[in-house]
Coordinates of C-alpha atoms in Angstrom, one line a residue:
M4 CA 79.2 96.6 -28.5
S5 CA 76.3 99.1 -28.4
A6 CA 74.9 99.8 -31.9
T7 CA 75.8 102.9 -33.8
P8 CA 73.1 105.4 -34.8
Q9 CA 71.0 103.9 -37.6
K10 CA 70.5 105.4 -41.1
N11 CA 67.5 107.5 -42.1
R12 CA 65.1 106.0 -44.6
A13 CA 62.0 108.2 -45.1
S14 CA 58.8 109.0 -43.2
R15 CA 58.2 106.1 -40.9
R16 CA 60.1 106.5 -37.6
V17 CA 61.4 103.9 -35.2
L18 CA 63.0 105.3 -32.1
A19 CA 65.4 103.1 -30.1
A20 CA 64.9 103.8 -26.4
A21 CA 67.4 101.5 -24.9
A22 CA 68.4 102.8 -21.4
G23 CA 72.0 102.6 -20.3
L24 CA 73.4 102.1 -23.9
A25 CA 75.9 104.5 -25.3
T26 CA 73.9 105.3 -28.4
V27 CA 70.3 105.8 -29.3
G28 CA 69.5 105.1 -33.0
A29 CA 66.6 106.4 -35.0
L30 CA 65.3 104.5 -37.9
V31 CA 63.0 105.9 -40.5
A32 CA 61.2 103.9 -43.1
A33 CA 58.8 104.5 -45.9
M34 CA 55.1 104.5 -44.9
P35 CA 52.3 103.4 -47.3
A36 CA 49.7 106.1 -47.7
G37 CA 46.0 106.1 -47.4
A38 CA 44.3 104.0 -44.7
Q39 CA 41.8 104.8 -42.1
E40 CA 41.5 105.2 -38.4
R41 CA 38.5 103.8 -36.6
G42 CA 35.7 106.4 -36.4
H43 CA 36.8 108.2 -39.6
G44 CA 36.4 107.4 -43.3
P45 CA 39.6 107.2 -45.4
G46 CA 41.5 110.5 -45.2
K47 CA 38.4 112.4 -43.8
D48 CA 38.4 114.3 -40.6
H49 CA 34.6 115.2 -40.7
G50 CA 35.4 118.9 -40.4
H51 CA 37.5 118.8 -37.3
H52 CA 41.0 117.7 -36.3
K53 CA 40.3 115.7 -33.2
P54 CA 41.8 112.2 -33.8
A55 CA 39.7 109.1 -33.3
R56 CA 39.8 107.4 -29.9
T57 CA 41.3 104.2 -31.4
V58 CA 43.6 103.6 -34.3
D59 CA 44.3 100.3 -36.0
V60 CA 48.0 99.5 -36.2
Q61 CA 49.0 96.7 -38.6
L62 CA 51.7 94.4 -37.4
L63 CA 53.2 92.2 -40.1
S64 CA 55.6 89.5 -38.9
F65 CA 57.7 86.6 -40.0
N66 CA 60.5 84.5 -38.6
D67 CA 63.4 82.0 -39.4
L68 CA 64.2 83.3 -42.8
H69 CA 67.7 81.7 -42.7
G70 CA 69.0 83.7 -45.6
N71 CA 66.6 81.9 -48.0
L72 CA 66.5 84.6 -50.7
E73 CA 65.6 82.3 -53.5
P74 CA 62.4 80.1 -53.2
P75 CA 63.5 77.0 -51.2
A76 CA 63.6 73.9 -53.3
G77 CA 61.6 70.7 -52.9
S78 CA 59.4 70.0 -49.8
A79 CA 61.3 72.7 -47.8
G80 CA 59.7 75.2 -50.1
T81 CA 56.0 74.2 -49.5
V82 CA 53.3 75.1 -46.9
N83 CA 50.6 72.6 -45.9
E84 CA 47.1 73.9 -46.4
T85 CA 44.0 72.1 -45.1
Q86 CA 41.2 72.2 -47.8
A87 CA 37.5 72.5 -47.3
D88 CA 37.1 68.7 -47.7
G89 CA 39.6 68.0 -45.0
T90 CA 42.5 66.9 -47.3
T91 CA 45.9 68.6 -47.1
K92 CA 47.6 70.3 -50.1
A93 CA 51.3 71.3 -50.3
V94 CA 51.5 74.9 -51.7
P95 CA 54.8 76.2 -53.1
A96 CA 55.8 79.3 -51.1
G97 CA 58.6 81.6 -50.1
G98 CA 61.5 83.6 -51.7
V99 CA 62.2 87.2 -50.8
E100 CA 61.0 88.5 -54.1
Y101 CA 57.5 87.3 -53.2
L102 CA 57.8 88.0 -49.5
A103 CA 58.5 91.7 -50.5
S104 CA 55.5 91.7 -52.8
S105 CA 53.3 90.2 -50.2
L106 CA 54.3 92.6 -47.5
R107 CA 54.0 95.7 -49.8
T108 CA 50.5 94.6 -50.9
A109 CA 49.5 94.0 -47.3
R110 CA 50.6 97.4 -46.2
K111 CA 48.4 99.3 -48.7
G112 CA 45.6 101.1 -47.0
H113 CA 47.4 101.0 -43.6
P114 CA 49.1 104.2 -42.6
Y115 CA 50.1 102.6 -39.2
S116 CA 52.1 99.5 -40.3
I117 CA 55.1 97.9 -38.6
T118 CA 57.1 94.9 -39.9
A119 CA 58.8 92.8 -37.2
A120 CA 60.6 89.5 -37.2
G121 CA 61.2 86.7 -34.6
G122 CA 64.9 86.0 -35.2
D123 CA 67.1 83.6 -37.3
M124 CA 67.0 86.0 -40.2
V125 CA 70.6 84.7 -41.1
G126 CA 72.6 81.6 -40.4
A127 CA 72.4 78.1 -41.8
S128 CA 71.8 80.0 -45.1
P129 CA 72.0 78.7 -48.7
L130 CA 75.2 79.5 -50.6
L131 CA 73.8 82.7 -52.2
S132 CA 73.8 84.3 -48.7
G133 CA 76.1 82.1 -46.7
L134 CA 79.0 82.5 -49.0
F135 CA 78.9 86.3 -48.4
H136 CA 78.4 86.0 -44.6
D137 CA 74.8 86.9 -45.0
E138 CA 75.3 90.4 -46.3
P139 CA 72.9 89.8 -49.1
T140 CA 70.1 88.9 -46.7
I141 CA 70.6 92.0 -44.5
E142 CA 70.5 94.0 -47.7
A143 CA 67.3 92.3 -48.8
L144 CA 65.7 92.9 -45.3
N145 CA 66.5 96.6 -45.6
K146 CA 64.7 96.7 -49.0
I147 CA 61.7 94.9 -47.5
D148 CA 61.5 97.7 -44.8
L149 CA 61.9 95.4 -41.8
D150 CA 61.5 97.6 -38.7
V151 CA 62.8 95.4 -36.0
T152 CA 63.8 91.8 -35.2
S153 CA 64.9 89.8 -32.2
V154 CA 68.1 87.9 -32.4
G155 CA 67.8 84.1 -32.8
N156 CA 70.3 81.4 -31.9
H157 CA 71.7 81.4 -35.5
E158 CA 72.6 85.0 -35.3
F159 CA 75.4 83.8 -33.0
D160 CA 76.8 81.2 -35.5
E161 CA 79.8 83.4 -36.2
G162 CA 79.9 85.1 -32.8
A163 CA 79.0 88.4 -31.3
T164 CA 81.6 90.4 -33.2
E165 CA 80.2 89.3 -36.5
L166 CA 76.6 89.9 -35.3
A167 CA 77.6 93.5 -34.4
R168 CA 79.0 93.9 -38.0
L169 CA 75.7 92.8 -39.5
Q170 CA 74.0 95.5 -37.3
N171 CA 76.5 98.3 -37.8
G172 CA 78.1 97.6 -41.2
G173 CA 81.7 97.4 -42.4
C174 CA 83.3 94.8 -44.6
H175 CA 84.2 91.3 -43.4
P176 CA 87.4 91.3 -41.3
V177 CA 89.0 88.5 -43.3
E178 CA 87.4 88.5 -46.7
G179 CA 87.0 92.2 -47.1
C180 CA 84.4 93.9 -49.4
Y181 CA 82.7 91.7 -51.8
E182 CA 81.9 94.3 -54.5
K183 CA 84.4 96.8 -55.7
G184 CA 83.8 100.3 -54.3
K185 CA 81.0 99.1 -52.1
K186 CA 81.1 99.0 -48.3
F187 CA 78.5 96.8 -46.5
K188 CA 76.2 99.3 -44.7
G189 CA 74.7 97.0 -42.1
A190 CA 71.1 96.6 -41.0
D191 CA 69.0 99.7 -41.0
F192 CA 66.6 98.0 -38.5
P193 CA 67.6 97.2 -34.9
Y194 CA 68.5 93.7 -33.8
L195 CA 67.2 93.3 -30.2
A196 CA 69.0 91.0 -27.7
A197 CA 67.5 91.9 -24.3
N198 CA 68.5 88.5 -22.7
V199 CA 72.1 88.3 -24.1
T200 CA 74.6 90.2 -22.0
S201 CA 78.4 90.5 -22.0
E202 CA 80.1 88.5 -19.3
K203 CA 82.5 91.4 -18.9
T204 CA 80.0 94.3 -18.6
G205 CA 76.8 92.6 -17.7
K206 CA 75.0 94.8 -20.2
P207 CA 73.0 93.6 -23.2
I208 CA 75.2 93.3 -26.3
L209 CA 72.7 95.0 -28.5
K210 CA 69.6 97.1 -27.8
P211 CA 67.1 95.3 -25.4
Y212 CA 64.1 97.1 -26.9
T213 CA 62.9 99.8 -29.3
V214 CA 59.9 102.0 -29.5
W215 CA 58.0 102.6 -32.7
K216 CA 56.3 106.0 -32.9
K217 CA 53.9 107.8 -35.2
N218 CA 51.4 110.6 -34.5
G219 CA 51.5 110.0 -30.8
V220 CA 51.0 106.2 -31.2
K221 CA 53.9 104.4 -29.3
I222 CA 54.5 100.6 -29.5
G223 CA 57.4 99.0 -27.7
F224 CA 59.2 95.9 -28.9
I225 CA 61.3 93.7 -26.7
G226 CA 63.5 91.0 -28.3
V227 CA 64.9 87.8 -26.8
T228 CA 66.3 84.6 -28.0
L229 CA 65.9 81.2 -26.3
E230 CA 67.8 80.9 -23.0
G231 CA 69.2 77.6 -24.3
T232 CA 71.1 79.2 -27.2
P233 CA 74.5 78.0 -25.8
N234 CA 73.3 74.4 -26.1
I235 CA 72.6 74.7 -29.8
V236 CA 75.4 76.9 -31.1
T237 CA 79.1 76.2 -31.2
A238 CA 81.1 77.3 -28.1
N239 CA 83.0 79.9 -30.2
G240 CA 79.7 81.5 -31.2
V241 CA 78.6 82.3 -27.7
K242 CA 82.1 83.0 -26.1
G243 CA 81.9 85.8 -23.5
L244 CA 78.1 85.9 -23.5
K245 CA 75.4 85.1 -21.0
F246 CA 71.9 84.1 -21.9
H247 CA 69.1 84.8 -19.5
D248 CA 65.6 83.6 -18.7
E249 CA 63.1 84.7 -21.4
I250 CA 60.2 85.4 -19.0
E251 CA 62.2 87.4 -16.4
T252 CA 64.0 89.4 -19.1
V253 CA 60.7 90.4 -21.0
N254 CA 59.0 91.2 -17.7
K255 CA 61.9 93.4 -16.6
Y256 CA 61.9 95.5 -19.8
A257 CA 58.1 95.6 -20.0
K258 CA 58.1 97.3 -16.6
E259 CA 60.8 99.7 -17.8
L260 CA 58.8 100.6 -20.9
D261 CA 55.6 101.0 -18.8
R262 CA 57.5 103.5 -16.6
Q263 CA 58.3 105.4 -19.7
G264 CA 54.7 105.7 -20.6
V265 CA 54.9 103.0 -23.3
K266 CA 51.8 100.8 -22.5
S267 CA 51.6 98.9 -25.9
I268 CA 54.2 96.2 -26.0
V269 CA 55.0 93.4 -28.3
A270 CA 57.6 90.7 -27.4
L271 CA 59.7 89.2 -30.2
I272 CA 60.8 85.8 -28.8
H273 CA 63.0 83.3 -30.7
E274 CA 61.4 80.3 -29.1
G275 CA 58.3 78.5 -30.1
G276 CA 55.9 75.6 -30.0
A277 CA 54.4 72.7 -32.0
P278 CA 50.8 72.9 -33.1
A279 CA 48.8 69.7 -33.4
S280 CA 48.6 70.0 -37.2
S281 CA 51.3 71.0 -39.7
S282 CA 48.7 73.0 -41.8
Y283 CA 49.2 76.7 -41.6
N284 CA 45.5 77.3 -41.5
Y285 CA 44.9 75.0 -38.5
D286 CA 42.9 76.5 -35.6
C287 CA 45.1 75.9 -32.6
D288 CA 42.4 77.4 -30.4
S289 CA 40.3 74.4 -31.0
P290 CA 38.4 73.4 -28.8
A291 CA 39.6 76.1 -26.4
A292 CA 42.3 78.8 -26.2
G293 CA 45.8 77.4 -26.9
D294 CA 44.6 73.7 -26.7
G295 CA 46.2 72.9 -30.0
I296 CA 49.7 73.9 -29.2
S297 CA 52.5 72.5 -27.0
G298 CA 56.1 73.2 -26.4
P299 CA 58.3 75.7 -24.6
I300 CA 56.3 78.8 -25.7
T301 CA 53.2 77.8 -23.9
D302 CA 54.8 78.1 -20.4
I303 CA 56.7 81.3 -21.6
A304 CA 53.5 82.9 -22.7
K305 CA 51.8 82.0 -19.4
G306 CA 54.6 83.7 -17.5
I307 CA 55.0 86.9 -19.4
S308 CA 53.5 90.0 -17.9
P309 CA 50.1 91.2 -18.9
K310 CA 51.8 94.4 -19.9
V311 CA 52.9 92.6 -23.0
D312 CA 50.0 92.6 -25.6
A313 CA 51.2 90.1 -28.2
L314 CA 54.0 87.6 -28.8
V315 CA 55.7 87.0 -32.1
T316 CA 57.6 83.8 -31.9
G317 CA 59.9 81.5 -33.9
H318 CA 62.6 78.8 -33.8
T319 CA 60.4 75.7 -34.3
H320 CA 59.6 76.6 -37.9
Q321 CA 55.9 76.0 -37.3
A322 CA 52.9 78.0 -38.3
Y323 CA 50.3 79.1 -35.7
V324 CA 48.1 81.9 -34.6
C325 CA 47.0 81.0 -31.0
T326 CA 45.5 82.5 -28.0
I327 CA 47.2 81.7 -24.7
P328 CA 45.8 83.6 -21.8
D329 CA 48.2 85.9 -19.9
P330 CA 48.8 85.6 -16.2
A331 CA 45.7 87.9 -15.6
G332 CA 43.6 85.5 -17.6
N333 CA 43.2 87.8 -20.5
P334 CA 43.5 86.6 -24.1
R335 CA 46.8 87.2 -25.8
L336 CA 48.0 86.4 -29.3
V337 CA 51.0 84.0 -29.8
T338 CA 52.0 83.8 -33.5
S339 CA 54.7 82.1 -35.7
A340 CA 55.0 82.1 -39.5
S341 CA 56.7 78.8 -40.4
S342 CA 60.2 79.5 -41.9
F343 CA 62.1 80.5 -45.0
G344 CA 59.7 83.5 -45.8
K345 CA 56.9 81.0 -46.8
L346 CA 54.3 82.8 -44.6
Y347 CA 53.7 86.2 -43.0
T348 CA 51.4 87.0 -40.1
D349 CA 49.0 90.0 -40.5
T350 CA 47.8 91.2 -37.0
T351 CA 45.6 94.2 -36.3
L352 CA 46.5 95.9 -33.0
T353 CA 43.7 98.3 -31.9
Y354 CA 45.5 101.2 -30.1
D355 CA 43.5 103.2 -27.6
R356 CA 44.8 106.9 -27.6
R357 CA 43.3 107.5 -24.1
T358 CA 45.1 104.6 -22.3
N359 CA 48.0 104.3 -24.8
D360 CA 47.3 100.5 -24.7
I361 CA 46.2 97.8 -27.0
V362 CA 42.5 96.9 -26.7
R363 CA 42.3 93.1 -25.8
T364 CA 38.9 91.7 -25.8
A365 CA 38.8 88.5 -27.9
V366 CA 41.8 87.6 -29.9
K367 CA 40.5 86.0 -33.1
A368 CA 37.3 86.7 -34.9
P369 CA 34.7 84.0 -34.1
K370 CA 33.8 81.7 -37.0
A371 CA 30.1 81.7 -36.3
K372 CA 27.8 84.3 -37.8
G373 CA 26.9 84.3 -41.5
S374 CA 26.9 81.4 -43.8
K375 CA 29.5 78.7 -44.0
H376 CA 31.3 80.3 -47.0
H377 CA 30.8 83.9 -46.0
P378 CA 31.1 84.3 -42.2
R379 CA 30.6 87.7 -40.7
P380 CA 32.9 87.7 -37.8
E381 CA 32.2 90.1 -34.9
P382 CA 35.1 92.5 -34.3
A383 CA 37.9 91.1 -32.2
N384 CA 41.0 92.7 -30.9
P385 CA 43.6 91.9 -32.0
V386 CA 42.7 90.1 -35.2
S387 CA 45.4 87.9 -36.7
A388 CA 46.0 85.3 -39.4
N389 CA 48.9 83.7 -41.3
H390 CA 49.0 84.2 -45.1
I391 CA 50.9 82.3 -47.7
V392 CA 53.7 84.0 -49.6
D393 CA 52.6 82.5 -52.9
R394 CA 54.7 82.5 -56.0
D395 CA 51.8 83.3 -58.4
Q396 CA 52.1 87.0 -57.6
A397 CA 54.5 89.3 -59.4
P398 CA 57.9 89.3 -57.8
A399 CA 59.4 92.5 -56.5
N400 CA 61.8 93.8 -59.1
D401 CA 64.3 95.3 -56.8
L402 CA 64.7 92.0 -54.9
T403 CA 64.9 90.1 -58.2
A404 CA 67.8 92.4 -59.2
L405 CA 69.5 91.9 -55.8
I406 CA 69.4 88.1 -56.2
A407 CA 70.8 88.4 -59.7
R408 CA 73.6 90.6 -58.6
W409 CA 74.7 88.3 -55.8
N410 CA 74.2 85.2 -58.0
T411 CA 76.6 86.6 -60.5
L412 CA 79.3 86.8 -57.8
A413 CA 78.5 83.3 -56.5
A414 CA 78.0 81.5 -59.8
P415 CA 81.6 80.4 -60.4
I416 CA 81.5 78.4 -57.1
A417 CA 77.8 77.7 -56.9
N418 CA 77.5 75.9 -60.2
R419 CA 80.3 73.4 -59.9
P420 CA 78.8 69.8 -60.2
Q421 CA 79.6 67.6 -57.2
G422 CA 77.7 64.5 -58.0
Y423 CA 74.5 62.9 -59.4
I424 CA 71.3 61.6 -57.9
S425 CA 68.5 59.5 -59.4
A426 CA 65.6 61.0 -57.3
D427 CA 65.0 63.5 -54.5
I428 CA 66.8 62.6 -51.3
N429 CA 64.8 64.1 -48.5
G430 CA 66.4 65.6 -45.4
R431 CA 64.8 68.7 -44.0
G432 CA 61.6 67.8 -45.8
S433 CA 61.3 64.4 -44.2
T434 CA 59.3 64.1 -41.0
A435 CA 60.5 60.6 -40.2
P436 CA 63.1 60.0 -37.4
E437 CA 65.5 58.4 -39.9
K438 CA 65.9 60.5 -43.1
P439 CA 67.4 59.3 -46.4
L440 CA 69.6 62.4 -46.6
G441 CA 70.7 61.8 -42.9
N442 CA 71.9 58.3 -43.8
L443 CA 73.8 59.6 -46.8
I444 CA 75.5 62.3 -44.7
A445 CA 76.5 59.9 -41.9
D446 CA 77.8 57.4 -44.5
A447 CA 79.9 60.1 -46.1
Q448 CA 81.4 61.1 -42.7
L449 CA 82.1 57.5 -41.8
E450 CA 83.8 56.7 -45.2
G451 CA 85.9 59.9 -45.0
L452 CA 87.0 59.3 -41.4
A453 CA 87.4 55.5 -41.3
P454 CA 91.0 55.2 -42.6
A455 CA 93.4 54.8 -39.7
D456 CA 95.3 58.1 -40.7
K457 CA 92.0 60.0 -40.8
G458 CA 90.7 59.0 -37.4
G459 CA 89.8 55.3 -37.6
A460 CA 86.1 55.9 -37.2
V461 CA 83.7 52.9 -36.9
V462 CA 80.5 54.8 -36.7
A463 CA 79.2 58.4 -37.5
F464 CA 76.5 60.5 -35.9
M465 CA 74.8 63.5 -37.6
N466 CA 72.5 65.9 -35.8
P467 CA 69.2 66.3 -37.6
G468 CA 69.1 70.0 -37.1
G469 CA 72.2 70.4 -39.2
I470 CA 70.5 69.1 -42.3
R471 CA 69.0 72.3 -43.7
S472 CA 67.3 71.1 -46.9
D473 CA 66.6 68.3 -49.3
L474 CA 68.7 67.1 -52.3
V475 CA 66.4 67.8 -55.1
Y476 CA 66.4 65.9 -58.5
K477 CA 64.9 68.7 -60.6
A478 CA 67.5 71.2 -61.8
S479 CA 67.7 74.4 -59.9
G480 CA 69.4 76.2 -62.8
S481 CA 71.0 75.2 -66.1
E482 CA 73.0 72.3 -64.6
G483 CA 70.4 69.6 -65.7
D484 CA 68.2 67.3 -63.7
G485 CA 69.9 65.0 -61.2
V486 CA 73.1 67.1 -60.9
V487 CA 74.1 68.1 -57.4
T488 CA 75.9 71.5 -57.6
Y489 CA 78.2 72.9 -54.9
G490 CA 75.5 75.5 -54.2
E491 CA 73.0 72.7 -53.5
S492 CA 75.3 70.6 -51.3
F493 CA 76.2 73.8 -49.4
T494 CA 72.6 74.5 -48.8
V495 CA 72.2 71.0 -47.2
Q496 CA 75.2 71.6 -44.9
P497 CA 75.9 75.3 -44.7
F498 CA 77.8 75.5 -41.4
T499 CA 81.0 74.0 -42.7
N500 CA 81.5 72.3 -39.3
M501 CA 84.9 70.6 -38.8
M502 CA 84.6 66.9 -38.3
N503 CA 85.9 65.3 -35.1
V504 CA 86.8 61.6 -34.3
L505 CA 86.7 60.7 -30.6
D506 CA 87.0 57.8 -28.3
L507 CA 83.7 56.9 -26.6
T508 CA 83.1 53.8 -24.4
G509 CA 80.2 51.6 -25.4
A510 CA 78.4 52.9 -22.3
Q511 CA 78.8 56.5 -23.4
L512 CA 77.6 55.5 -26.9
V513 CA 74.4 53.9 -25.5
S514 CA 73.9 57.0 -23.3
A515 CA 74.2 59.3 -26.4
L516 CA 71.4 57.3 -28.1
Q517 CA 69.3 57.5 -25.0
Q518 CA 69.8 61.3 -24.8
Q519 CA 68.0 61.6 -28.1
V520 CA 64.7 60.9 -26.3
S521 CA 65.4 61.9 -22.6
G522 CA 66.7 64.8 -20.6
A523 CA 66.6 68.0 -22.6
N524 CA 65.3 66.1 -25.6
Q525 CA 62.5 64.2 -23.9
A526 CA 59.6 66.5 -24.9
S527 CA 61.0 67.1 -28.4
P528 CA 63.2 64.2 -29.5
K529 CA 66.3 64.8 -31.6
I530 CA 67.0 61.6 -33.5
L531 CA 70.7 61.3 -34.6
Q532 CA 71.3 60.1 -38.1
V533 CA 73.5 57.1 -38.0
S534 CA 76.0 55.5 -40.5
K535 CA 75.4 52.1 -42.0
G536 CA 76.2 49.2 -39.6
L537 CA 74.5 50.8 -36.6
T538 CA 71.0 49.5 -35.9
Y539 CA 68.5 49.7 -33.0
T540 CA 64.8 49.9 -32.1
L541 CA 63.1 53.1 -31.0
D542 CA 60.0 52.3 -29.0
M543 CA 57.9 55.5 -28.8
T544 CA 55.2 53.8 -26.7
K545 CA 57.7 54.0 -23.8
S546 CA 59.0 57.1 -22.0
G547 CA 62.4 58.8 -21.6
A548 CA 65.6 56.8 -22.1
D549 CA 63.6 53.5 -22.2
R550 CA 62.5 54.5 -25.7
V551 CA 65.8 53.3 -27.0
V552 CA 65.7 49.6 -26.6
A553 CA 69.3 49.0 -25.2
D554 CA 69.5 45.3 -26.1
T555 CA 68.7 45.9 -29.8
I556 CA 71.6 48.1 -30.4
R557 CA 74.1 46.5 -32.8
L558 CA 77.2 47.7 -34.6
N559 CA 77.9 45.6 -37.7
G560 CA 75.7 42.8 -36.1
E561 CA 77.5 42.8 -32.7
A562 CA 76.1 44.1 -29.4
I563 CA 77.7 47.2 -28.0
D564 CA 80.2 46.3 -25.3
P565 CA 79.9 48.9 -22.4
A566 CA 83.6 48.6 -21.5
K567 CA 85.0 48.7 -25.0
T568 CA 86.3 51.9 -26.7
Y569 CA 84.8 52.9 -30.1
R570 CA 86.1 55.6 -32.5
V571 CA 83.1 57.8 -33.3
A572 CA 82.9 60.5 -36.0
M573 CA 80.7 63.6 -35.5
N574 CA 80.8 67.3 -36.2
E575 CA 82.4 69.7 -33.8
F576 CA 78.9 70.9 -32.6
L577 CA 78.0 67.4 -31.4
A578 CA 81.5 66.8 -30.1
G579 CA 80.9 69.9 -27.8
G580 CA 77.9 68.2 -26.3
G581 CA 75.5 70.3 -28.4
D582 CA 71.8 69.6 -28.8
G583 CA 71.6 67.9 -25.3
F584 CA 74.1 65.2 -26.1
A585 CA 76.3 65.5 -23.0
A586 CA 77.7 61.9 -23.6
L587 CA 79.2 62.9 -26.9
G588 CA 80.9 65.8 -25.2
E589 CA 82.8 63.3 -23.0
G590 CA 84.8 61.9 -25.9
T591 CA 88.6 61.8 -25.7
N592 CA 91.6 61.5 -28.0
K593 CA 90.1 64.0 -30.5
L594 CA 91.3 64.1 -34.0
V595 CA 90.1 67.0 -36.2
G596 CA 89.3 66.0 -39.7
A597 CA 88.0 67.7 -42.9
S598 CA 84.8 69.8 -42.9
D599 CA 81.4 68.0 -43.1
L600 CA 80.7 69.7 -46.5
D601 CA 84.0 68.5 -47.9
L602 CA 83.4 64.9 -46.9
F603 CA 79.8 65.1 -48.3
N604 CA 81.1 66.4 -51.7
E605 CA 83.9 63.8 -51.8
Y606 CA 81.4 61.0 -51.2
L607 CA 79.1 62.3 -53.9
A608 CA 82.0 62.4 -56.4
A609 CA 83.2 58.9 -55.4
H610 CA 79.8 57.2 -55.6
S611 CA 78.0 58.8 -58.5
T612 CA 78.4 59.5 -62.2
A613 CA 76.0 60.9 -64.8
A614 CA 75.6 57.3 -66.0
A615 CA 75.3 55.8 -62.5
P616 CA 73.6 58.3 -60.3
L617 CA 73.2 57.8 -56.5
A618 CA 69.8 56.4 -55.4
P619 CA 68.2 57.5 -52.1
P620 CA 69.6 55.2 -49.4
A621 CA 67.2 52.8 -47.6
T622 CA 65.9 53.9 -44.2
D623 CA 66.3 50.6 -42.3
R624 CA 68.7 51.4 -39.5
I625 CA 66.2 52.6 -36.9
T626 CA 63.2 50.4 -36.3
V627 CA 60.4 52.7 -34.9
V628 CA 57.6 51.3 -32.7
Q629 CA 54.8 53.9 -32.5

């Protein structure tokens, strides 16, 4: 499954230098004109042709786009910004029309500019992209001039064969070509999957790395996804694949690049951390380097070879620009740009032509010097910051046209009304353990699968990561306020997971609830959304499994009997033990029901009319002690 040679674009060249793969692709992309190298004024050579000792390379990066071509609706489409007075403001952001404009503006004056991404470009996408197996998003990323991305876990939602199609092109094997006379061309940037190998061959399924070259400047990119991808993707998606340790893989290929004379290396890692603040402009190096960030990326960063000069990360949908020292104790940048194209990171990498390496002195410019409002930072290498993709700027016309073209194809399905709501029902945008939209989804699953001939479910569980957006009251198009369209309900649940009803003992049911806050989920709890009738107390002052107060668990007012069998509804991902819920994977007597999306739409239709819209459900099932 090695990638085919890539297509030419214009003057900017990316060379894939993947050893042991059958093909080596060359990518060429348009390069903005007219910037300067250090030691020279713009476009001047001071009468001689000797290049400057150092050259500034601009690295623009983003992550977790998830096929959000249009600006995300509701709270999912905002970025938190801390104001000068300490208050926080939610700023509307995102949409590829604006991301394209932001990146194009940022590139001006930078002849050495690379655009890279940290995975999850596709998957769990809104209808506009998801309906067409994410071909519109790949096409948009081609127009944005993305140079390289790592794979993320969602790139495997439809399996390795479909991922190869997104890379190499060709129409969908079942649905064919979506536009008459047009064949899908695939990505004209390389997807990197260094730590994903074929069980049969033992080789990476896509290129492990690529080398960007211009005028003797060489920068290597290594791309990995999180080793735990099989735990968070359906079994079919990762069939025949092995996922390897992120640190070991990056270090292995950093050595290989180094041997080839590539001394400047950036790792694209689809794994991330959690900063202490949700504001994109929070300083996570306060009071000291990396103090304000926690999560898997901190240990990964500390283990990755000093040969690697910067880490572009993702997966957690958080915003941060942090300094985490490398194993040699030198400062190194670790960045992430939120999600859905709401932010981009602009990093200056100072390349030393004598050593062919990136100069790493201090990572972020100190805030001292100068006045409070006009600081004069001393030079620091690299310099990096996150920037909002604001919607006040002019949208990029070519991306506006792309969205309109695909919207025309999607409209007959997307605009069908499914139900009516009286106010926003928050899901993805809710930070609470129990989310109003989570309750609504779980109730829909229970109602659809409770009849004896549908499975006889008595309770339903929904994984929080499967809720991809909010249901927003304000109209997204011409449908009118409060109308939920098929496109909107699809955006909430885009995986179209098949529902399962299984036998679980009371003991297994209690274990599943405890696994929300213990084992793989101890550091970062995953709180299941539960259907009405199930109640319990979650005591976050305790640790591990004890956080679920076992003697408070009630189903329809009765304590759970450890020996009794309960019919439990859940999607196929949870039924496979996904998200660290091994107890749910132990279920027996499986009955496969309708898809989660079908049950959700049926529930909306049955419980709402224009005259009597559905109100946000109460969140009173989980009592949280902080």
